[in-house]
mmCIF file of C-alpha atoms in Angstrom:
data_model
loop_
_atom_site.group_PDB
_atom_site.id
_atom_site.type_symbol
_atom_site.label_atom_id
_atom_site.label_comp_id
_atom_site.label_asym_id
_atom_site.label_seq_id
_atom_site.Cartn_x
_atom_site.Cartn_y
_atom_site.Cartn_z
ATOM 1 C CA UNK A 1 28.853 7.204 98.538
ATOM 2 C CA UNK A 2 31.371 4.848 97.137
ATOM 3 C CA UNK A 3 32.819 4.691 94.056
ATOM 4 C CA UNK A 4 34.780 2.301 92.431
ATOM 5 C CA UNK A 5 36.737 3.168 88.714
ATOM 6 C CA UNK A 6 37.635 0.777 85.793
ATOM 7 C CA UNK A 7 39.281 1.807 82.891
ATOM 8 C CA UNK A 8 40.453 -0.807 80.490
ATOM 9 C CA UNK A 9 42.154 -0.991 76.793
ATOM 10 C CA UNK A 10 39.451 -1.029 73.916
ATOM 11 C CA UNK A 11 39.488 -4.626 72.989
ATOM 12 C CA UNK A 12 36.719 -7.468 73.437
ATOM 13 C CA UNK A 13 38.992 -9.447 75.637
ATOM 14 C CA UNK A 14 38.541 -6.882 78.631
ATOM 15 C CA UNK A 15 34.472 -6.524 78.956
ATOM 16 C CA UNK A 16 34.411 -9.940 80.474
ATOM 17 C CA UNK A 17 36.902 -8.537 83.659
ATOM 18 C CA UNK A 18 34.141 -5.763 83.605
ATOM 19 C CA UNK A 19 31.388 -7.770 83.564
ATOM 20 C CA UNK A 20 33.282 -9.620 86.693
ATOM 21 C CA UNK A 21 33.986 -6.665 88.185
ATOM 22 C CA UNK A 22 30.455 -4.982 88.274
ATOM 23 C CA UNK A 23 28.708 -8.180 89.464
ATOM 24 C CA UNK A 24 31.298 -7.802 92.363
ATOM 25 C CA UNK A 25 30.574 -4.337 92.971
ATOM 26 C CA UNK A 26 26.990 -4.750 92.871
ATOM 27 C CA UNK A 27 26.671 -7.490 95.003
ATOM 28 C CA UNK A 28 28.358 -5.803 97.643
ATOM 29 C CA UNK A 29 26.272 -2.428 97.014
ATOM 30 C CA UNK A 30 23.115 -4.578 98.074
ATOM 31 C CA UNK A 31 21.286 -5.123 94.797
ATOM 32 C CA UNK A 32 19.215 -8.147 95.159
ATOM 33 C CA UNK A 33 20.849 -11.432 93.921
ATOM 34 C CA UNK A 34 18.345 -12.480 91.752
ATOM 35 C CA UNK A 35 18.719 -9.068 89.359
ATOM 36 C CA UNK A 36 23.199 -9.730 89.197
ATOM 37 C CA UNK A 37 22.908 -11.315 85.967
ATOM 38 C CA UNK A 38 21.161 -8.812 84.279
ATOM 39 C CA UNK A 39 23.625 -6.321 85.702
ATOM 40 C CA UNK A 40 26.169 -8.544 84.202
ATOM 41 C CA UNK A 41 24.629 -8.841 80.982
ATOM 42 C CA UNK A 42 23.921 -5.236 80.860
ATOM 43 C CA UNK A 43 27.567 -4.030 81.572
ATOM 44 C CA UNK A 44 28.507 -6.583 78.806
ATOM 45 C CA UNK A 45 26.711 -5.027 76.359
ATOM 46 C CA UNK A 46 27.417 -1.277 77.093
ATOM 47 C CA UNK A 47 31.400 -2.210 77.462
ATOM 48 C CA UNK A 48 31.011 -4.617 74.318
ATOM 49 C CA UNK A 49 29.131 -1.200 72.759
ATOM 50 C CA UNK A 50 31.861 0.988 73.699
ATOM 51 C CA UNK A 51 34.436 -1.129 72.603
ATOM 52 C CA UNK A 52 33.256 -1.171 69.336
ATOM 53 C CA UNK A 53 32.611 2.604 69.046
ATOM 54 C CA UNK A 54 36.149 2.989 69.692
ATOM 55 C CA UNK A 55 37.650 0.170 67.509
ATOM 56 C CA UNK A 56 35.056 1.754 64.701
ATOM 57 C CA UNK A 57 36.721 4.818 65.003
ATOM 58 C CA UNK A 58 40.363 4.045 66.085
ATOM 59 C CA UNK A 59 40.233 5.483 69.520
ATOM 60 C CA UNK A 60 42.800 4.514 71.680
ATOM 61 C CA UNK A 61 41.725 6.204 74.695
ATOM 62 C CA UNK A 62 40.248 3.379 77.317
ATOM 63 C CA UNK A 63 36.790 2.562 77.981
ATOM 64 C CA UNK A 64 35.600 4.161 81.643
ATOM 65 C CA UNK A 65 33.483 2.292 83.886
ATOM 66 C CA UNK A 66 32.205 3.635 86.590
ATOM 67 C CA UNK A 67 30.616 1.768 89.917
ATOM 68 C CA UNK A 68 28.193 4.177 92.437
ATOM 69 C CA UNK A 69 27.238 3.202 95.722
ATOM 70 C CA UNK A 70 24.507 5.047 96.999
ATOM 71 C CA UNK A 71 22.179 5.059 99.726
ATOM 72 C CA UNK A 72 19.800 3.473 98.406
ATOM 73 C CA UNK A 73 20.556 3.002 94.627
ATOM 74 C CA UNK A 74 23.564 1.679 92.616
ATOM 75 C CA UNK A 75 24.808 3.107 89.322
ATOM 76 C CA UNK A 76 27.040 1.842 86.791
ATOM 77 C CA UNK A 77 28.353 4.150 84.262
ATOM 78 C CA UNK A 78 29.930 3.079 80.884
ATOM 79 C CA UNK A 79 31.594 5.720 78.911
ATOM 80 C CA UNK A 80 33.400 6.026 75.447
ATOM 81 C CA UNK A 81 35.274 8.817 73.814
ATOM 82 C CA UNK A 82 33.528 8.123 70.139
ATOM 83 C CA UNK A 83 32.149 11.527 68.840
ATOM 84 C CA UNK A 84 28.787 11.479 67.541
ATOM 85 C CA UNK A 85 26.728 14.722 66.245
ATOM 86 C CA UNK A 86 24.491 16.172 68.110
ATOM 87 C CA UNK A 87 20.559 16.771 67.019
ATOM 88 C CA UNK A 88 20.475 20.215 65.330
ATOM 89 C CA UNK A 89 24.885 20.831 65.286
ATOM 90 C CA UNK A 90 23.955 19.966 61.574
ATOM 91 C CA UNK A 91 22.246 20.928 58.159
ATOM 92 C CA UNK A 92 20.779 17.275 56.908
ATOM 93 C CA UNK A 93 22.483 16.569 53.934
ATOM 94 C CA UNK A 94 25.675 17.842 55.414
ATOM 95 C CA UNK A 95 28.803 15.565 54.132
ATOM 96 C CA UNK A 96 29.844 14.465 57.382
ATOM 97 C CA UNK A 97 25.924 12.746 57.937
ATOM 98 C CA UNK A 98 27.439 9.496 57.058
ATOM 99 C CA UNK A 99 30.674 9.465 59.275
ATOM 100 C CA UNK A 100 28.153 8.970 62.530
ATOM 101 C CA UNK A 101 30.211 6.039 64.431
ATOM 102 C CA UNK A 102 26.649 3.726 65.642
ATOM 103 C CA UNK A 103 25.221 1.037 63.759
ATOM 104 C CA UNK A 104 22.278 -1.176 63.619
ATOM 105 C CA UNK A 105 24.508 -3.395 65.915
ATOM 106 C CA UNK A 106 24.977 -0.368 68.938
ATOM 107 C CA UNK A 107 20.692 0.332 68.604
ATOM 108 C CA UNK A 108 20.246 -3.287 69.065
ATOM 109 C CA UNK A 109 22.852 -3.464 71.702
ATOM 110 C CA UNK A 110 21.110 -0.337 73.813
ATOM 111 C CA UNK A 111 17.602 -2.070 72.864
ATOM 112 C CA UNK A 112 19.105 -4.651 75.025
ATOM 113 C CA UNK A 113 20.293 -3.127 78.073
ATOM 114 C CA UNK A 114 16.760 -1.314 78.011
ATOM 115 C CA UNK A 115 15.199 -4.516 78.724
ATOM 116 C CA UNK A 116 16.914 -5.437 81.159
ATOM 117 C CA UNK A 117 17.671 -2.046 83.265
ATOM 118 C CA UNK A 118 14.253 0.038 84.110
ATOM 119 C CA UNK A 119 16.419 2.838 84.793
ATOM 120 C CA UNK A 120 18.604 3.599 81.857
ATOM 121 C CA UNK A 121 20.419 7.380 80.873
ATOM 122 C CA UNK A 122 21.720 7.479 77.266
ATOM 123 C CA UNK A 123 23.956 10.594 76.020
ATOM 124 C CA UNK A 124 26.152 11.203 73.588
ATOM 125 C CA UNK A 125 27.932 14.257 71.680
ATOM 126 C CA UNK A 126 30.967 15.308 70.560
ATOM 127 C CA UNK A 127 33.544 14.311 72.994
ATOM 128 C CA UNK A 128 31.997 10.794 73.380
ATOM 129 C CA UNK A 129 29.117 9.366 75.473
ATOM 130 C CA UNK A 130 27.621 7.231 78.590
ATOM 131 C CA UNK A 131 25.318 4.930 79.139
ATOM 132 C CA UNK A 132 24.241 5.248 82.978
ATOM 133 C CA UNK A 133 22.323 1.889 84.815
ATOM 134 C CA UNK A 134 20.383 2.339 88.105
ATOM 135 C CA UNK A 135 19.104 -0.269 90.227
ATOM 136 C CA UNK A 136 17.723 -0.231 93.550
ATOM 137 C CA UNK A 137 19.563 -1.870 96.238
ATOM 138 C CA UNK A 138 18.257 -3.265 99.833
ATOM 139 C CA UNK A 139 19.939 -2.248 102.636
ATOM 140 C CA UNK A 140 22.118 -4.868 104.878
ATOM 141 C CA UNK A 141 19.875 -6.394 107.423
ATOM 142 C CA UNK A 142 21.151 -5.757 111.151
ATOM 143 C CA UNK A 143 22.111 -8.796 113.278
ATOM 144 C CA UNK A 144 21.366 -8.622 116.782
ATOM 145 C CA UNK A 145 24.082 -9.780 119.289
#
């Protein structure tokens, strides 16, 4: 299994070196040419997501990417260090309900990514979250002497 790790600052200027970097990565890994761009326009909009999350909130910690190599699978995996609440760590009505850190903007941007990735794991809580992307990858053909 091979992984490769990218952590940059929290600013828009960076997602596009992600973006770069993952279509590298993935080509490499095997996944089929015709399905990069949606694993470029996916990364985009977790990193852009994460970014946001953090600039929302004043976070200075980077954004993590993470690039998995498996047999027969490859996995990118965007984290952020924005606290959200998680399901039932609250009353409703509680005064903190308001200070959650997503928008409209981060549900549209995860809409997103789950139209283009089939195999998407969102989670989130206190310390931060991830969004992980799985796609299948074909394995290098052998070349006879």
């Amino acid at each position: 299994m091979a992984t490769v790790e990218l952590r940059f600052s929290a600013l828009p200027e960076h997602v596009r070196t992600a973006r770069l970097v993952a279509a590298a990565v993935a080509r490499r890994a095997g996944v089929d040419e015709a399905v990069l761009d949606e694993v470029r326009l996916a990364v985009g909009e977790a990193c852009t997501r994460a970014v946001g999350l953090h600039q929302n909130v004043g976070i200075t910690a980077p954004v993590k990417v993470v690039l998995i190599e498996e047999e027969k699978q490859f996995s990118i995996e965007v984290g952020d260090e924005a606290p959200r609440h998680v399901p039932g760590d609250r009353a409703p009505g509680d005064a903190d309900e308001d200070s959650d850190v997503e928008t409209e903007e981060d549900e549209m941007g995860l809409a997103v990514i789950s139209g283009l990735v089939d195999d998407v794991e969102v989670s989130a809580g206190e310390h931060g979250g991830s969004i992980r992307m799985t796609w299948p990858t074909t394995p290098p053909i052998a070349v006879l002497p």
